XYZ file of C-alpha atoms in Angstrom:
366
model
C -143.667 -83.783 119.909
C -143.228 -82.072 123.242
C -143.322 -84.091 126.341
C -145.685 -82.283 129.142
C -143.441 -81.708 132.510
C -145.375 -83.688 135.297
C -145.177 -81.908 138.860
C -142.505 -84.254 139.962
C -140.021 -84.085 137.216
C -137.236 -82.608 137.373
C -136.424 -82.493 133.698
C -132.966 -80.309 134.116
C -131.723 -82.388 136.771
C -132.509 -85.883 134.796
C -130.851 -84.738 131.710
C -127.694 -83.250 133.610
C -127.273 -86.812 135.374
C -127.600 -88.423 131.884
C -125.232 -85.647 130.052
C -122.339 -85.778 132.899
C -122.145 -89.540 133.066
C -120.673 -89.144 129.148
C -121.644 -92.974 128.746
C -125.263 -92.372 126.878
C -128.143 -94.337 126.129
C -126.100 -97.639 126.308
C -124.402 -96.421 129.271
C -128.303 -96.557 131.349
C -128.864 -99.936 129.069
C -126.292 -101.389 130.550
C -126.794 -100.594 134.039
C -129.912 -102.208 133.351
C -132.348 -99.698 132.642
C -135.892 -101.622 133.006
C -138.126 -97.807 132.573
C -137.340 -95.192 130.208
C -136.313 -92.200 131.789
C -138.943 -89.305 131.954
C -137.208 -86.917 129.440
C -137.274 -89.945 126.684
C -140.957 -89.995 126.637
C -142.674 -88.128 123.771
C -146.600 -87.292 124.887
C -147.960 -86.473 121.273
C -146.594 -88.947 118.668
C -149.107 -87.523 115.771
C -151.468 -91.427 116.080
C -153.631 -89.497 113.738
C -151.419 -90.428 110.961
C -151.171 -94.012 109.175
C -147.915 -95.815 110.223
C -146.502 -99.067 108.907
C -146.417 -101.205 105.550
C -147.565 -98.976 102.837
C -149.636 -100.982 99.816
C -147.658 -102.996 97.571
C -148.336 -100.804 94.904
C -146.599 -97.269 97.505
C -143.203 -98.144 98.058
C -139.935 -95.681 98.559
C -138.578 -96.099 94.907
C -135.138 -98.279 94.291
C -133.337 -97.032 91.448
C -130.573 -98.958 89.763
C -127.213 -97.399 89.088
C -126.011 -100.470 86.984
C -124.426 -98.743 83.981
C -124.684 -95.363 85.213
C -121.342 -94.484 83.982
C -121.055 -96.428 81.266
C -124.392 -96.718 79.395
C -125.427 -93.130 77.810
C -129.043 -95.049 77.881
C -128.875 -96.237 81.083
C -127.538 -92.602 82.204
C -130.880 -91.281 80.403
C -133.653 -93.906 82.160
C -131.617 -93.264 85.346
C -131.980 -89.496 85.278
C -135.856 -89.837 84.595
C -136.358 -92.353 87.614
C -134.012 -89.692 90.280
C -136.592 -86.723 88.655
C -139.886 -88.492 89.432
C -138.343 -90.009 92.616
C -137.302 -86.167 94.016
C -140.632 -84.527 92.444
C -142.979 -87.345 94.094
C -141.079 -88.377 97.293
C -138.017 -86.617 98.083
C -136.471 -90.030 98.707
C -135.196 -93.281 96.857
C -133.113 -96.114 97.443
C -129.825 -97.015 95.197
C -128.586 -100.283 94.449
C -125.490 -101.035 92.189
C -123.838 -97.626 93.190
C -120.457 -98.536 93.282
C -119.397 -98.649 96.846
C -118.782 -102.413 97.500
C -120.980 -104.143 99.986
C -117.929 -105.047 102.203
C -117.276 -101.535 102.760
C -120.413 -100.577 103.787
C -120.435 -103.671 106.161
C -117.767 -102.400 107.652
C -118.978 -99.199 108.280
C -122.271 -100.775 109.884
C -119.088 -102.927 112.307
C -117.107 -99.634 112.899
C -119.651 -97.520 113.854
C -120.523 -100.637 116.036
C -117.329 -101.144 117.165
C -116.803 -97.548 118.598
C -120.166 -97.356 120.698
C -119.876 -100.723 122.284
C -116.156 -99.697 123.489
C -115.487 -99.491 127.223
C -117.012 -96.080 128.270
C -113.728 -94.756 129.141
C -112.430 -94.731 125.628
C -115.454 -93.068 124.773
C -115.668 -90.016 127.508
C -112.986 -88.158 125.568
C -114.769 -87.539 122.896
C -117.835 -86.854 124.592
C -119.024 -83.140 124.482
C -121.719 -80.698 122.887
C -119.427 -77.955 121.205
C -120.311 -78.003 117.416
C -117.109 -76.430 116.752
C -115.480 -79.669 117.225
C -114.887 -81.834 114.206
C -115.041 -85.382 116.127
C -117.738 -85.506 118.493
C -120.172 -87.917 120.635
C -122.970 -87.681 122.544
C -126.415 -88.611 123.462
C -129.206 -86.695 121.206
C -130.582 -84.275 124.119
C -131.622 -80.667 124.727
C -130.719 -78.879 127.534
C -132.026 -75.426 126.779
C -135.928 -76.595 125.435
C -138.577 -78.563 126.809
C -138.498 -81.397 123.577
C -138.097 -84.791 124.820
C -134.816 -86.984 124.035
C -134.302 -89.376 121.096
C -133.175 -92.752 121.978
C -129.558 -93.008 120.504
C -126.487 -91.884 120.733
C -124.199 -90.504 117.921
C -120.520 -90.358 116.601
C -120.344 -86.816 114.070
C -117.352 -86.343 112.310
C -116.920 -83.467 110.006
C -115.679 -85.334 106.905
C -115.263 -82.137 104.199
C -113.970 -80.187 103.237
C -111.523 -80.199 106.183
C -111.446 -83.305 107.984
C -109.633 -83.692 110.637
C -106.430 -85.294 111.956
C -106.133 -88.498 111.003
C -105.170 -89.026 115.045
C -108.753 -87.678 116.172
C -110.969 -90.032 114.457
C -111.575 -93.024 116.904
C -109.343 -95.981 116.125
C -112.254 -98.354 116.293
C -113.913 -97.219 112.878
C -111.146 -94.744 111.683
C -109.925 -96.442 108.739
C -113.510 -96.912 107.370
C -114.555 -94.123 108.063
C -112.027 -92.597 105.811
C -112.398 -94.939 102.981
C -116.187 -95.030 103.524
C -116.987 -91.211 103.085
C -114.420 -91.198 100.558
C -116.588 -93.489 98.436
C -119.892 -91.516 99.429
C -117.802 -88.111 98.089
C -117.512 -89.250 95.157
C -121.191 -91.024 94.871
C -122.788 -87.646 96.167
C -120.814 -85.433 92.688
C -122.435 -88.247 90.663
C -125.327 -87.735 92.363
C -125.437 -83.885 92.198
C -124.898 -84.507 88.443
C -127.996 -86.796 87.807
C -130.048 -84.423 89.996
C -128.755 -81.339 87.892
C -129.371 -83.252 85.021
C -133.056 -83.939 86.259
C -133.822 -80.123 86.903
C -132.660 -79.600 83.097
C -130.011 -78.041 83.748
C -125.714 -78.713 83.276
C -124.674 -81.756 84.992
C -122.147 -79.694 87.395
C -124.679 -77.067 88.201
C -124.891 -78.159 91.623
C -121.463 -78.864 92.055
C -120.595 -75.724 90.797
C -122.198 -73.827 93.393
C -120.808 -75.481 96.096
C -123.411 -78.430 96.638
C -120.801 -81.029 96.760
C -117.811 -79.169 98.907
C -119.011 -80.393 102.729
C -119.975 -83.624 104.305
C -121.153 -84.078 108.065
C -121.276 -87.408 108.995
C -123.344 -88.684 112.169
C -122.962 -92.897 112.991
C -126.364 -93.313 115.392
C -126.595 -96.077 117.447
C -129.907 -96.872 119.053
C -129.778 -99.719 121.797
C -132.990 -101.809 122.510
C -135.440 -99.557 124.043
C -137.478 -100.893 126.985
C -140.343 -99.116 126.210
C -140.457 -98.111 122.364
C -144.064 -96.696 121.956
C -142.933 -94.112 124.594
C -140.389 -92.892 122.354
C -138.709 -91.611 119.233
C -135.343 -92.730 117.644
C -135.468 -89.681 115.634
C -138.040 -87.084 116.341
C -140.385 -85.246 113.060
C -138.356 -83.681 110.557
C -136.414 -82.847 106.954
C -133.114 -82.291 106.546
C -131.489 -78.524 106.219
C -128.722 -79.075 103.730
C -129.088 -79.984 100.096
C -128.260 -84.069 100.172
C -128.331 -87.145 102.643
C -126.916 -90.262 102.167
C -127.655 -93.696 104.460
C -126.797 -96.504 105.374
C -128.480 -98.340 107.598
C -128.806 -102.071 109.146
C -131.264 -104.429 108.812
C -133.325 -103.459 111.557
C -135.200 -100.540 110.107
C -137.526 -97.952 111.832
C -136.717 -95.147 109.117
C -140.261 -94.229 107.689
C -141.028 -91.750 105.219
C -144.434 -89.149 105.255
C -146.040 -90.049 102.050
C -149.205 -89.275 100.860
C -150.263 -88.612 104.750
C -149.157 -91.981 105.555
C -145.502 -93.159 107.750
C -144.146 -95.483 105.007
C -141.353 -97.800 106.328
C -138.350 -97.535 104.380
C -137.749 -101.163 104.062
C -133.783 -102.155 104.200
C -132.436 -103.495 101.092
C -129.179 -105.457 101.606
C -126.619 -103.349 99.683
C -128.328 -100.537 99.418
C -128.595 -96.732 100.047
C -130.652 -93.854 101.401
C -130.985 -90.697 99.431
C -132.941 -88.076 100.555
C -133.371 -84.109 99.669
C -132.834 -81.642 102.106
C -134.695 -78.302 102.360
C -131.700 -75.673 100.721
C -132.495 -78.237 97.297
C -136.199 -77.581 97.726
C -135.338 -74.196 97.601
C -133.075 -73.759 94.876
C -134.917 -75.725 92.777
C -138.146 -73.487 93.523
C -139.841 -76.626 95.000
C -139.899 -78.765 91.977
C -137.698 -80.861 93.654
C -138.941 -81.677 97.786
C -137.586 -82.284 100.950
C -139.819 -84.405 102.831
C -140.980 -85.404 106.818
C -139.279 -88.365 108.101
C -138.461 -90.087 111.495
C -136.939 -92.921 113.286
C -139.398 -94.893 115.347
C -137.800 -96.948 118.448
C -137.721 -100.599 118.333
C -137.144 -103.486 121.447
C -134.260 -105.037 119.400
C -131.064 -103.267 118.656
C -128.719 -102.077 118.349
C -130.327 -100.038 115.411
C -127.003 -98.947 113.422
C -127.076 -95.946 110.699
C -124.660 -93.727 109.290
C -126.020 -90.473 107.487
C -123.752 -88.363 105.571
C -125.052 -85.084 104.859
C -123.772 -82.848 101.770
C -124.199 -79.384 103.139
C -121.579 -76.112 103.650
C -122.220 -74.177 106.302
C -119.678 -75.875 108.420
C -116.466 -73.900 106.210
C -116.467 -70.564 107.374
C -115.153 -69.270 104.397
C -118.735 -70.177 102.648
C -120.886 -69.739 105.748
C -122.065 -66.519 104.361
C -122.800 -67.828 100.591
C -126.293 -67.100 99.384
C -128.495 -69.534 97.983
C -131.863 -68.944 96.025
C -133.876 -69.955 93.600
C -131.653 -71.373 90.241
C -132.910 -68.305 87.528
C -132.444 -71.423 84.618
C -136.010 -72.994 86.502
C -137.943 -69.826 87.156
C -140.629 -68.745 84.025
C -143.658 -66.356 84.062
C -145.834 -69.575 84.834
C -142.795 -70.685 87.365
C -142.168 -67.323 89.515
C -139.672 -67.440 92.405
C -140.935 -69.193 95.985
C -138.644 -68.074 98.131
C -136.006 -65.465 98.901
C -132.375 -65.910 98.956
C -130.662 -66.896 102.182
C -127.216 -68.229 103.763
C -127.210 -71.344 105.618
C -126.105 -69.670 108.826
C -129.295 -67.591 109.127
C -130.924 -70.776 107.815
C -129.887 -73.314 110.371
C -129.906 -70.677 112.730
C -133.890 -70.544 112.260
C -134.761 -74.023 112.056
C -132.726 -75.756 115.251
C -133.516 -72.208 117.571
C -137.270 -73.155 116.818
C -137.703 -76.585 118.428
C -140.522 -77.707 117.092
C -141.133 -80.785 115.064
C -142.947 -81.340 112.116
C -142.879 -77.855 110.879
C -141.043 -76.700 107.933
C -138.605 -73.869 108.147
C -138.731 -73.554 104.470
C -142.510 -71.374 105.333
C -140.336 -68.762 106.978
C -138.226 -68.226 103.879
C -140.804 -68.159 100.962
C -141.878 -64.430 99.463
C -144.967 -63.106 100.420
């Protein structure tokens, strides 16, 4: 997904104007952008690959948590569905999960609130240093040739050291404190249904640090004059061990199944969970991290909020190793790949810039 520079473009220049005006995509919206800029146009969008409904009979699973802390049988049917759900599709949707639908509302309206803000209020916070822990910007690349996603993004680093209260954004930053305080403590219950599914002690995964840090990114994707020309997320998997979503009712999130872009249909209420590629490897690939993208839409704003359980953002754990868990490995179930931290692993998938490959290939044995 690698736009092709025509003779005229002046891709560096574009992308500076866009990057020093610090009011992103909604910024050139409302000037009243009628054409999408050159570097928002994606020349190979993979159109050999099915995309829309999937049959009735494929669907991204939903998996009710009524009862999951309070029925040892529901507990049991509840760790079987999250074990086929991460062997077969990497993905599944919860509903009855504890965080109440007001709060997630509000985290939709927050995240809403602080991107449709004057631009001023916004242009503080704008920058592209990763060691900040309250950012926002516009998803671009200044140092490859990939093309730009339509939306812009709030990140917050959320755990295990948040921030000052003072630097999260006033619009959203009550909810956002009591929102991915409620996600913390869904992702350990989480973490203990997966361990659980893998046959192994529910705090397994906690134990070795699964649950510890949470990245949090609030996209906001404004109506996009020209959506076939264009991605709101580009081809990929996640790198750390456990995403959570929300997202509005506008959709666009689909799901490589079976060779086939399955829309992940919104379900008022509900949430996202998807694998990320360090689970894949830990759990020797009986568990899987799968493709997945955002495709632009002509109504917006698309709103989501994805909260991703991973550690390599506390230096004191940046050099941890992970590997394959020794309880799942066997004579018939030998070791995939070889140990690595998540520094050398993120390191190796976002210095590659290329979509739709796996960076788990890199790390398996020969």
């Amino acid at each position: 997904m690698i736009a092709t520079p025509e003779p005229d473009h002046d891709r560096k220049t574009e992308l500076m104007a866009i990057d020093q005006s610090k009011s992103g995509i909604k910024g050139l919206v409302d000037a009243g952008l009628a054409k999408l800029p050159r570097v928002f146009v994606h020349d190979h969008l993979n159109l050999n690959i099915k995309s829309g409904p999937a049959p009735d009979n494929v669907k991204v699973p939903v998996i009710d948590f009524a009862g999951v802390n309070t029925d040892s049988t529901r507990w049991a049917m509840i760790i079987d569905e999250v074990r086929n759900a991460c062997m077969k599709w990497g993905f599944f949707q919860i509903v009855n999960h504890g965080i109440p639908v007001t709060t997630l509302e509000e985290m939709i309206n927050g995240i809403r609130r602080f991107h449709e803000q004057e631009p001023e209020a916004k242009e503080k916070l704008y920058s592209r240093d990763e060691s900040k822990k309250v950012t926002f910007n516009t998803k671009i690349d200044m140092s490859q040739t990939m093309a730009a996603y339509w939306r812009d993004t709030l990140t917050c680093v959320m755990a295990p050291n948040p921030p000052d209260t003072q630097e999260l954004p006033e619009t959203c930053r009550d909810i956002m404190l009591d929102y991915t305080n409620n996600v913390m403590n869904l992702g350990t219950k989480l973490f203990e249904l997966i361990s659980e599914a893998l046959g192994l002690n529910p705090n397994h995964l906690k134990d070795i640090g699964c649950t510890e840090g949470l990245y949090v990114m609030g996209h906001y994707s404004p109506a996009c004059p020209e959506p076939e020309l264009t991605m709101g997320t580009g081809i990929h998997t996640d790198s750390g061990f456990l995403t959570v979503l929300l997202q509005d009712q506008i959709g666009g999130l689909q799901v490589l199944h079976d060779n086939q872009w399955t829309d992940v249909t919104p379900i008022p209420g509900a949430l996202i969970i998807n694998l990320g590629d360090l689970l894949q490897l830990i759990s020797n690939d009986k568990f899987i991290s799968v493709y997945h993208r955002v495709v632009a839409r002509n109504i917006g704003p698309r709103i989501s909020i994805a909260s991703f359980f991973r550690t390599y953002i506390q230096p004191q754990n940046a050099l941890r190793m992970y590997g394959r868990i020794k309880e799942l490995l066997s004579e018939n179930n030998p070791p995939i790949y070889k140990e690595t931290n998540v520094v050398d692993y993120f390191k190796f998938k976002h210095l590659k810039g290329v979509e739709g490959t796996s960076a788990l290939a890199h790390f398996k044995l020969c």
